[in-house]
mmCIF file of C-alpha atoms and ligand atoms in Angstrom:
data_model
loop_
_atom_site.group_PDB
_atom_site.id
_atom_site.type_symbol
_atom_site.label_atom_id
_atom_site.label_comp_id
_atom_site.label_asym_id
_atom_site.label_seq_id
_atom_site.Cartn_x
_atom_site.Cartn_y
_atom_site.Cartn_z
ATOM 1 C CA UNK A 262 5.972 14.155 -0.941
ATOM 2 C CA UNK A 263 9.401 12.282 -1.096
ATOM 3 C CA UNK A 264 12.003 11.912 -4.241
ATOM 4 C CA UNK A 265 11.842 8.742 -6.075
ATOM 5 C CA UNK A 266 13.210 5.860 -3.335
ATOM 6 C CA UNK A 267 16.233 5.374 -6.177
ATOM 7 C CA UNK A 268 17.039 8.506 -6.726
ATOM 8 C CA UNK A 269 16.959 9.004 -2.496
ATOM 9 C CA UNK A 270 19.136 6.542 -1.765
ATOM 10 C CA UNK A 271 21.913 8.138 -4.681
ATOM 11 C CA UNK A 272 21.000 11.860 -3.116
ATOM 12 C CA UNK A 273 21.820 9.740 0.319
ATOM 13 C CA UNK A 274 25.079 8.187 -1.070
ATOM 14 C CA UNK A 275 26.798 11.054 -2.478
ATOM 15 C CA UNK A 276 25.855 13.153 0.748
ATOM 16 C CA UNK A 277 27.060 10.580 3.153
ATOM 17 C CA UNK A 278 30.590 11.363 1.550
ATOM 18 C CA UNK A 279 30.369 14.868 3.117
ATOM 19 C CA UNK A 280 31.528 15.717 6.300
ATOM 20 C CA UNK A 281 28.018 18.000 7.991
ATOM 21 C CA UNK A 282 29.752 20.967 8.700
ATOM 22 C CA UNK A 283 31.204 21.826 5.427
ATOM 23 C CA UNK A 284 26.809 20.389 4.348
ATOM 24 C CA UNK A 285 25.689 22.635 6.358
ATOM 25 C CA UNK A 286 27.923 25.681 5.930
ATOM 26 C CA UNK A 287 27.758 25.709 2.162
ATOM 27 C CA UNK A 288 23.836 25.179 2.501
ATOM 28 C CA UNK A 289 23.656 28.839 4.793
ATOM 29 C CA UNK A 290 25.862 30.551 1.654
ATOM 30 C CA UNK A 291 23.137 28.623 -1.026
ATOM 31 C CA UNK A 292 19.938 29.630 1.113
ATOM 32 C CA UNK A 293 21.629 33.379 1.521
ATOM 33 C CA UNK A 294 22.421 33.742 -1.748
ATOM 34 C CA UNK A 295 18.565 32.526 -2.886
ATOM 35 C CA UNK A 296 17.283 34.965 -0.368
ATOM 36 C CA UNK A 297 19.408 38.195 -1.426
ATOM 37 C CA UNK A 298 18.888 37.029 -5.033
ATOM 38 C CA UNK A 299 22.317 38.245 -5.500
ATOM 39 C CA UNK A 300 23.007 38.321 -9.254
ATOM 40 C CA UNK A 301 26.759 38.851 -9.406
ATOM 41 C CA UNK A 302 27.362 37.091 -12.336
ATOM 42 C CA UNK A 303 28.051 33.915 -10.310
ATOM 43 C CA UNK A 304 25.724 30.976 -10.139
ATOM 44 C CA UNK A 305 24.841 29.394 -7.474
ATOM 45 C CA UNK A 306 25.751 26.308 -7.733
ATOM 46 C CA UNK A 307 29.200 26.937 -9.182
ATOM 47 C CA UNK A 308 30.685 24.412 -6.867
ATOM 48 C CA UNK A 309 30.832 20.630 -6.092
ATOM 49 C CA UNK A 310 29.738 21.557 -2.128
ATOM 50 C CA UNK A 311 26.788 24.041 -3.239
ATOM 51 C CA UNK A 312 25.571 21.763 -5.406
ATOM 52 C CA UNK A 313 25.234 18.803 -2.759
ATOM 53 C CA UNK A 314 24.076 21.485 -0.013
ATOM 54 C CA UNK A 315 20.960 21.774 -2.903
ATOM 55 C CA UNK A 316 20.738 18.097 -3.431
ATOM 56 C CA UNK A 317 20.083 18.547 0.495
ATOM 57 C CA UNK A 318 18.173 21.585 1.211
ATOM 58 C CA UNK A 319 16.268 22.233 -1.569
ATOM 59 C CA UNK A 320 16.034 19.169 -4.128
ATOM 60 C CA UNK A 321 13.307 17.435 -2.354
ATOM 61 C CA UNK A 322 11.141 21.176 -2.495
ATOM 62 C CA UNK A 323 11.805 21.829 -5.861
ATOM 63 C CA UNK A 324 10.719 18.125 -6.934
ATOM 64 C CA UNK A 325 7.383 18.023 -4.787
ATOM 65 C CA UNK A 326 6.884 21.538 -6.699
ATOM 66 C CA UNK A 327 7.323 20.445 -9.975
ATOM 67 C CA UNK A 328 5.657 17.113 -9.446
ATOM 68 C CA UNK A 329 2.935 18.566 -8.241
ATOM 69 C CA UNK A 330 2.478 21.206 -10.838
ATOM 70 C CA UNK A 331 3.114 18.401 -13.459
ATOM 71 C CA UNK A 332 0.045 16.147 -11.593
ATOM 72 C CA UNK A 333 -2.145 19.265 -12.062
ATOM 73 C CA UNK A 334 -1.364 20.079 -15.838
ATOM 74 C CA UNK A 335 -1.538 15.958 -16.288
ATOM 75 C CA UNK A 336 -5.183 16.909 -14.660
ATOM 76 C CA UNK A 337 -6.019 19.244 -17.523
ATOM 77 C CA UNK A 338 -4.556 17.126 -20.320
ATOM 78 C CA UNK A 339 -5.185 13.770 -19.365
ATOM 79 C CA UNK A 340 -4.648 13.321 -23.165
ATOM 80 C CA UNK A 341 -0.933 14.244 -22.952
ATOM 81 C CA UNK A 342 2.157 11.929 -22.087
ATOM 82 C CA UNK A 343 5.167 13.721 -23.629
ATOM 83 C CA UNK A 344 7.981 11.296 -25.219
ATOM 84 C CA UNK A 345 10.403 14.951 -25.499
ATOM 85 C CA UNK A 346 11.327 16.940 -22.589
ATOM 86 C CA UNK A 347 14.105 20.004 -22.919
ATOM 87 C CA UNK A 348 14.935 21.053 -19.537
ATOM 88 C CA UNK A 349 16.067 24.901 -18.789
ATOM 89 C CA UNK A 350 18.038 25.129 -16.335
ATOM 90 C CA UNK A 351 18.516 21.781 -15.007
ATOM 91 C CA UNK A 352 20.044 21.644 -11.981
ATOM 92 C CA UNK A 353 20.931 18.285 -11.181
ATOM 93 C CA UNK A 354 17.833 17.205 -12.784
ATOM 94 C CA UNK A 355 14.892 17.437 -11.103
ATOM 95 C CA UNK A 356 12.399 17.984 -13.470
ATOM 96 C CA UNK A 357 12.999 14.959 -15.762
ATOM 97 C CA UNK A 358 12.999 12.609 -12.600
ATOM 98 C CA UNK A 359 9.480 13.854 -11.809
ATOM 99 C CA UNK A 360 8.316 13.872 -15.256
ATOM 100 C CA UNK A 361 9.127 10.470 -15.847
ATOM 101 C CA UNK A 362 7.359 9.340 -12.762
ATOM 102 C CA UNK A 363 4.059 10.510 -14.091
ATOM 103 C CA UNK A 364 4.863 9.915 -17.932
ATOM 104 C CA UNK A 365 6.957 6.413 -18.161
ATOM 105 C CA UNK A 366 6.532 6.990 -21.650
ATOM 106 C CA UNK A 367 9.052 10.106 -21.403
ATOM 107 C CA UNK A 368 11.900 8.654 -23.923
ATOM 108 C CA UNK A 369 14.384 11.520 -24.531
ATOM 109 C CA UNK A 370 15.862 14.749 -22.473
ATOM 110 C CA UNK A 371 17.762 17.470 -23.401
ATOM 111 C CA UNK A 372 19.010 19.149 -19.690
ATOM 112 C CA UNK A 373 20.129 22.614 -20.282
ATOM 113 C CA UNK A 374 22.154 23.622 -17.273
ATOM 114 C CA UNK A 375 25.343 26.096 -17.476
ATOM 115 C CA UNK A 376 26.996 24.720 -13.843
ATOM 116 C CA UNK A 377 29.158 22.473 -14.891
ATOM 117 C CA UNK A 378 29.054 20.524 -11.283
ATOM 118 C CA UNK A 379 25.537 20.986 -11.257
ATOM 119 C CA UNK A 380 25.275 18.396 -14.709
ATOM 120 C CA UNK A 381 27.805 16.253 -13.454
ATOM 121 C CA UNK A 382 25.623 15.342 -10.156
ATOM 122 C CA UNK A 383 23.065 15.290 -12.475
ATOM 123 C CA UNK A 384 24.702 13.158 -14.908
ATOM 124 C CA UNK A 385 25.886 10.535 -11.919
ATOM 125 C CA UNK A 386 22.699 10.608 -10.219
ATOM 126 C CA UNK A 387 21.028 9.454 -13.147
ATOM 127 C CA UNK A 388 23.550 6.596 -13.709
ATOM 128 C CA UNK A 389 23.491 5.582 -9.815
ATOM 129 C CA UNK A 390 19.646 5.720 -9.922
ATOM 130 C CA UNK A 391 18.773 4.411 -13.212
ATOM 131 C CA UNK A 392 16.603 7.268 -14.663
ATOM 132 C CA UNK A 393 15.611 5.768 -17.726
ATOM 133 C CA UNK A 394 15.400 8.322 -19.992
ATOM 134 C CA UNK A 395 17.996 8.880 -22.590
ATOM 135 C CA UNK A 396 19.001 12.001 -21.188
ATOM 136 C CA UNK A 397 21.304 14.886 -23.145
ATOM 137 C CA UNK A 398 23.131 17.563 -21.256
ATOM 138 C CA UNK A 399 24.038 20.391 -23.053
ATOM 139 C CA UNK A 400 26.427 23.056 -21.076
ATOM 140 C CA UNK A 401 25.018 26.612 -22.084
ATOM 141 C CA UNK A 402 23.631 30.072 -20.979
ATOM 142 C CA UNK A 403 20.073 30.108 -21.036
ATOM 143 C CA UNK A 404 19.593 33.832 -21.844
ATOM 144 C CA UNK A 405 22.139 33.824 -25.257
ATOM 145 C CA UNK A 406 20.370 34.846 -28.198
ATOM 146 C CA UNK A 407 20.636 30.927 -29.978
ATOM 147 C CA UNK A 408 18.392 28.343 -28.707
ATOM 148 C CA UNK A 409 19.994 25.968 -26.861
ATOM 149 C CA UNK A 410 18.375 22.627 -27.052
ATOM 150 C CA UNK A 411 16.290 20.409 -29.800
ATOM 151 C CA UNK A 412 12.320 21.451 -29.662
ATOM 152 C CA UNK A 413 10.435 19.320 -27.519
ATOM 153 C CA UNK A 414 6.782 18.184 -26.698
ATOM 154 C CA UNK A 415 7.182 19.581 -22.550
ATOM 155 C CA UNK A 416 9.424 22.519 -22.072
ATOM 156 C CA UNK A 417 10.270 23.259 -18.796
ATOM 157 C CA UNK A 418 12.252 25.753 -16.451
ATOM 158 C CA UNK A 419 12.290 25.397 -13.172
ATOM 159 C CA UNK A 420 13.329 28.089 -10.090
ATOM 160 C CA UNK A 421 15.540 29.620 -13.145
ATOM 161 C CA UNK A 422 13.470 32.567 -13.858
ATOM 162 C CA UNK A 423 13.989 34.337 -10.587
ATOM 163 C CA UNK A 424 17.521 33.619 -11.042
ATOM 164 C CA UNK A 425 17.527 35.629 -14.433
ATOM 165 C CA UNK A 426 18.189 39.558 -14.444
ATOM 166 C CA UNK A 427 14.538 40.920 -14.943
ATOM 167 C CA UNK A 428 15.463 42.237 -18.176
ATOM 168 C CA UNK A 429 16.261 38.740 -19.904
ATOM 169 C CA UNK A 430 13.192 37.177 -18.884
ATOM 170 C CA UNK A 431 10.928 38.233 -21.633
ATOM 171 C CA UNK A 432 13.542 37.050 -24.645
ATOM 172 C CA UNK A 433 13.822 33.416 -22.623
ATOM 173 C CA UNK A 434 10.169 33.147 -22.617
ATOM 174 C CA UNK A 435 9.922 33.671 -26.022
ATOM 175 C CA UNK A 436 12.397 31.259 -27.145
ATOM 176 C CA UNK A 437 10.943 28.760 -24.421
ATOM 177 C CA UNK A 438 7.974 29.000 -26.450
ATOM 178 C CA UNK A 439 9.196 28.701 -29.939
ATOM 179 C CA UNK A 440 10.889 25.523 -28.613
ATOM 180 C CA UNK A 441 7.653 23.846 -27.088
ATOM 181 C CA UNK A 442 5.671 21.602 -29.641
ATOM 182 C CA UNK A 443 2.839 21.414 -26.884
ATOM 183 C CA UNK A 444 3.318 22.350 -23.536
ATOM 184 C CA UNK A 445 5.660 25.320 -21.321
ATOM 185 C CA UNK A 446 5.852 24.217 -17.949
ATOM 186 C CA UNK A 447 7.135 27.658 -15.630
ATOM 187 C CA UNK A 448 7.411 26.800 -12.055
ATOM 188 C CA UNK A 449 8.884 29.594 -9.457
ATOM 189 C CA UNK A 450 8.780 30.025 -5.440
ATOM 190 C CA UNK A 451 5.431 31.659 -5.080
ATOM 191 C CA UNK A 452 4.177 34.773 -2.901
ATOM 192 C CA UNK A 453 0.421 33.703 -3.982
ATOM 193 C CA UNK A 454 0.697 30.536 -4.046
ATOM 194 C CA UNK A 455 0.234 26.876 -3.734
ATOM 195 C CA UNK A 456 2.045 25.224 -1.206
ATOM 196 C CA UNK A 457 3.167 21.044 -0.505
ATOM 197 C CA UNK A 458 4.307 19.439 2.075
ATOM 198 C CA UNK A 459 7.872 17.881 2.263
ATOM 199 C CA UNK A 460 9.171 15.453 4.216
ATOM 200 C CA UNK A 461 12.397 15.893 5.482
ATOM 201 C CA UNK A 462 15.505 13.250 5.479
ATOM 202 C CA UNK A 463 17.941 12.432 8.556
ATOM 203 C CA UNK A 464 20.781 14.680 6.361
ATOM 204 C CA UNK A 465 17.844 17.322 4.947
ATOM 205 C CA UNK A 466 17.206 18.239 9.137
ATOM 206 C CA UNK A 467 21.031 18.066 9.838
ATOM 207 C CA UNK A 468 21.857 20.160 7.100
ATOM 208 C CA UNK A 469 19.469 23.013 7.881
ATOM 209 C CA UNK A 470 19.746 22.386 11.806
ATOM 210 C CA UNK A 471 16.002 21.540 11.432
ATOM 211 C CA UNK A 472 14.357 19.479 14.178
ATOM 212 C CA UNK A 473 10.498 18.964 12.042
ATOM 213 C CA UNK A 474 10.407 16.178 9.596
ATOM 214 C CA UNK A 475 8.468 18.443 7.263
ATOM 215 C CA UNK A 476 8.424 21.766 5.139
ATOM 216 C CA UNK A 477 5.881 23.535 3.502
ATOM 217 C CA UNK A 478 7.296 24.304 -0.183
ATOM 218 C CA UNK A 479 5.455 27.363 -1.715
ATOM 219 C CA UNK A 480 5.290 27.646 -5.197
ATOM 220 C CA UNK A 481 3.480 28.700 -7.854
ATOM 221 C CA UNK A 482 3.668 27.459 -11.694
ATOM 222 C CA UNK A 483 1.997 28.182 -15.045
ATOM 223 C CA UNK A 484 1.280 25.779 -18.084
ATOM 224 C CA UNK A 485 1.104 26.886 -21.722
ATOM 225 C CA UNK A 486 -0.524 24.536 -24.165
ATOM 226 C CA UNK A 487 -0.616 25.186 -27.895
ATOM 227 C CA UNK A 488 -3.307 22.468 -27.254
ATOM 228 C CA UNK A 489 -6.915 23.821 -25.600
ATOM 229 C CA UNK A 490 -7.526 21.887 -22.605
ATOM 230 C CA UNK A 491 -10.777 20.147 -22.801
ATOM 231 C CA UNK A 492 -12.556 21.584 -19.566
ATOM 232 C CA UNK A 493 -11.726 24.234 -17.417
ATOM 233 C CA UNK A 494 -13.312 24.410 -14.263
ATOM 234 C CA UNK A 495 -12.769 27.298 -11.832
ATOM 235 C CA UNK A 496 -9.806 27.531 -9.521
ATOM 236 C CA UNK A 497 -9.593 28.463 -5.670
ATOM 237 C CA UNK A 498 -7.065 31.038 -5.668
ATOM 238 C CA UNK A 499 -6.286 31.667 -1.517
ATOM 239 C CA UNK A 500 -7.585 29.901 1.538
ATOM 240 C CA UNK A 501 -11.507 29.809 1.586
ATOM 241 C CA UNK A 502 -13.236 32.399 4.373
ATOM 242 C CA UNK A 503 -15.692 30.232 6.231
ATOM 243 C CA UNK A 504 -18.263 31.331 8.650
ATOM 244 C CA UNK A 505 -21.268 30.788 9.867
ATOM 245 C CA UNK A 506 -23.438 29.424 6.899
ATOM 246 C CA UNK A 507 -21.378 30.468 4.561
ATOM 247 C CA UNK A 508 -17.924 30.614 2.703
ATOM 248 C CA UNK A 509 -16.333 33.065 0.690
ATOM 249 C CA UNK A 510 -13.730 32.041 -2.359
ATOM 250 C CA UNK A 511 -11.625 33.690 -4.436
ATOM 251 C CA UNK A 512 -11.905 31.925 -7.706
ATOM 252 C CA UNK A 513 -9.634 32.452 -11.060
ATOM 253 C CA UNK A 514 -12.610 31.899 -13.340
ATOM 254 C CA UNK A 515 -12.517 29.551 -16.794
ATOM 255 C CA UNK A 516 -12.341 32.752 -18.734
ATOM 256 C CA UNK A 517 -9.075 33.854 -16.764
ATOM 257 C CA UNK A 518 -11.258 36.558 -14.425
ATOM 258 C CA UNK A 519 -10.553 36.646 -10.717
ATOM 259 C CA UNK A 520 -13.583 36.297 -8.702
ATOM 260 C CA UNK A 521 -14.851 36.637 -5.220
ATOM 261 C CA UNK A 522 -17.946 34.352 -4.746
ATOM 262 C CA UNK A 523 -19.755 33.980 -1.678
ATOM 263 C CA UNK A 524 -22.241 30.860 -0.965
ATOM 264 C CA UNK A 525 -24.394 30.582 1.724
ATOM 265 C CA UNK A 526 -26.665 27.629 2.929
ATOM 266 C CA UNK A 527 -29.335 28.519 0.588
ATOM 267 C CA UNK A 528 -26.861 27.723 -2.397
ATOM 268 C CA UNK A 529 -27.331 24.365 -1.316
ATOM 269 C CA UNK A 530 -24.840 21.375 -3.459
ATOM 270 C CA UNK A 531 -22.460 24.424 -4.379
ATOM 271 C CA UNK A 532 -22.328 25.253 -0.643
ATOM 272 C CA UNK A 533 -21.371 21.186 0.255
ATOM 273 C CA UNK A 534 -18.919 21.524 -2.609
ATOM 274 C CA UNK A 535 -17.293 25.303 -1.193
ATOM 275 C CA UNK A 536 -17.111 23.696 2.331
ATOM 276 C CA UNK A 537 -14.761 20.967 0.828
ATOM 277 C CA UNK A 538 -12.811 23.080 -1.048
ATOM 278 C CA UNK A 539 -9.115 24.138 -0.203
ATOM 279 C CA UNK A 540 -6.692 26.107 -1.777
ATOM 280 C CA UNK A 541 -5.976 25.017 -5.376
ATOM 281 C CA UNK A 542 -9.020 23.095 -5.719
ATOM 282 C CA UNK A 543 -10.625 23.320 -9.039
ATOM 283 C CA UNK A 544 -14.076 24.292 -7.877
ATOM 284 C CA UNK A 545 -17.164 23.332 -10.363
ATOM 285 C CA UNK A 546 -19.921 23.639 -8.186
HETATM 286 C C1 LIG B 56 17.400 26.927 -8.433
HETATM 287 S S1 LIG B 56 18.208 25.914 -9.596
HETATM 288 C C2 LIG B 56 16.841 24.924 -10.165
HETATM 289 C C3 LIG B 56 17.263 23.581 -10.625
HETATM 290 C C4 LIG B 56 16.137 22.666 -11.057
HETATM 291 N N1 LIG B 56 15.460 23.205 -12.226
HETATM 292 C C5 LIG B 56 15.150 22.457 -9.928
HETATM 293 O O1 LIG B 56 13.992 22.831 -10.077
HETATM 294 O O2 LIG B 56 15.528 21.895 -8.905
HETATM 295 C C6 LIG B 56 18.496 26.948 -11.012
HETATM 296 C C7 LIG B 56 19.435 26.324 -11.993
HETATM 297 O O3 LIG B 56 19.497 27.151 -13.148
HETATM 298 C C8 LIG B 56 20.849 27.236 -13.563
HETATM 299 N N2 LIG B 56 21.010 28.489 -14.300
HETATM 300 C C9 LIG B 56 20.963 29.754 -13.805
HETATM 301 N N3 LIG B 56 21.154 30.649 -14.781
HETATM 302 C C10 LIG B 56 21.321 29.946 -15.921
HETATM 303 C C11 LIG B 56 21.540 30.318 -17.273
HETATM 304 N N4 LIG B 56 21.637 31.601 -17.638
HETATM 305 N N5 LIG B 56 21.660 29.336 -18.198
HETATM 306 C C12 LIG B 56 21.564 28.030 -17.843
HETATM 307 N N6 LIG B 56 21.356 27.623 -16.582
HETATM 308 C C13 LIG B 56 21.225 28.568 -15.622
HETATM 309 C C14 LIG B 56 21.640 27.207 -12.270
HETATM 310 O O4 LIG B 56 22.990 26.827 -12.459
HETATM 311 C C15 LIG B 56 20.837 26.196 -11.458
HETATM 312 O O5 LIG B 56 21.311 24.906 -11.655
#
């Protein structure tokens, strides 16, 4: 999984401006700070520099996340092609670039995003890359009382939540949800998870002093629909156990239930079917 070759070539541009070291310094204080998850009333990406070490190091994750979680709820609801997306926590834009590569009928954005350098890469990538969606960016804390941002068919946040003192979580959700006419999108870094592979640009490995072209992005994401989805087959939760004749999955079941199932030769079809499946599959023998 790769950005959008447009919006690659701006990421490219505007790092190619940047001498390494500084790249690479700023992206060891980013990945630091994600890995403390140091709340000190500072964001992140309060800075020009720690914005463009993200655009770097983690951009290209984050969008292979969300695109992929996107493809999957697209899989449930091939009925749904959202014109309105409001975007919490923005960043420099990610999720709107991936939701109008699957949906080119996404019209309007609202990008919620209280770094002020984060919107402004966001703003100029979209300009250099051509996004074409008319896209609003409103400068505002996401866990204030008011809603910020216009109701919208896709709501989304994006690797905010775990940025977001515990305690504010449960009021953002809520007014996340009174602000989606159809679908919440929540995607985080996962500890169960799925996982994607990344491939990794010339200034991605220089920045992280990485030497493989690829990462393995773990993440994990749920979808709220005040629309039922119209089939819901089982899911494979964690790597299937295979042995001889057989193969054990753990399966999150259509009524929500977590399941171990174990299928052996004599099972027949659903045993071809479990010996295919991987991680994330939905399984319907
Ligand atoms: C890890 S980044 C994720 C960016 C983007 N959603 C993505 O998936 O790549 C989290 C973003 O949330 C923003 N953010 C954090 N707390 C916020 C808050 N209270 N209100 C609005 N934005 C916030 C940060 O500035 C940062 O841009």
């Amino acid at each position: 999984m790769e950005l959008p070759a447009p919006l690659r070539q701006a990421v490219d541009g505007l790092l190619e401006q940047t001498p390494q070291q500084a790249l690479r310094q700023a992206a060891r204080t980013l990945s630091d700070r994600y890995r403390a998850e140091l709340r000190d009333d500072r964001l992140h990406m309060a800075g020009e520099l720690a914005v463009k070490a993200y655009l770097a190091a983690r951009m290209p994750a984050t969008y292979a996340a969300v695109r992929a979680s996107l493809d999957a709820l697209g899989q449930a609801r091939p009925d749904f092609s959202p014109e309105t997306l409001l975007d919490i926590g923005a960043g420099p834009g990610t999720v709107v670039w991936a939701a109008a590569e699957l949906w080119p009928g996404l019209a309007r954005a609202t990008l919620v995003e209280a770094s002020a350098a984060a919107r402004q890469t966001g703003e100029s990538l979209a300009q250099r890359a051509g996004l074409g969606v008319e896209a609003t960016w409103i400068d505002a804390d996401a866990t204030l009382d008011s809603p910020a941002g216009r109701p919208a068919e896709l709501v989304t946040a994006s690797y905010l939540l775990d940025e977001i003192a515990p305690a504010a979580r449960p009021g953002l959700i809520e007014r996340l949800w009174s602000l989606t006419l159809d679908t919440l999108l929540i995607v985080e870094p996962g500890t169960c998870h799925f996982s994607r592979r990344v491939a990794r640009s010339r200034i991605h490995r220089l920045t992280k002093d990485a030497d493989v072209p690829w990462e393995d992005e773990k993440f994990i994401f749920v979808a709220a629909s005040r629309r039922p989805a119209a089939s819901h087959a089982s899911r494979v939760l964690a790597p299937p156990k295979t042995g001889s004749g057989k193969v054990a999955l753990k399966l999150c079941r259509p009524d929500g239930r977590a399941e171990e199932k174990l299928l052996t030769r004599r099972d027949g079809p659903a045993f071809k079917a479990a010996r295919r499946a991987d991680w994330g599959d939905a399984f319907e023998p």
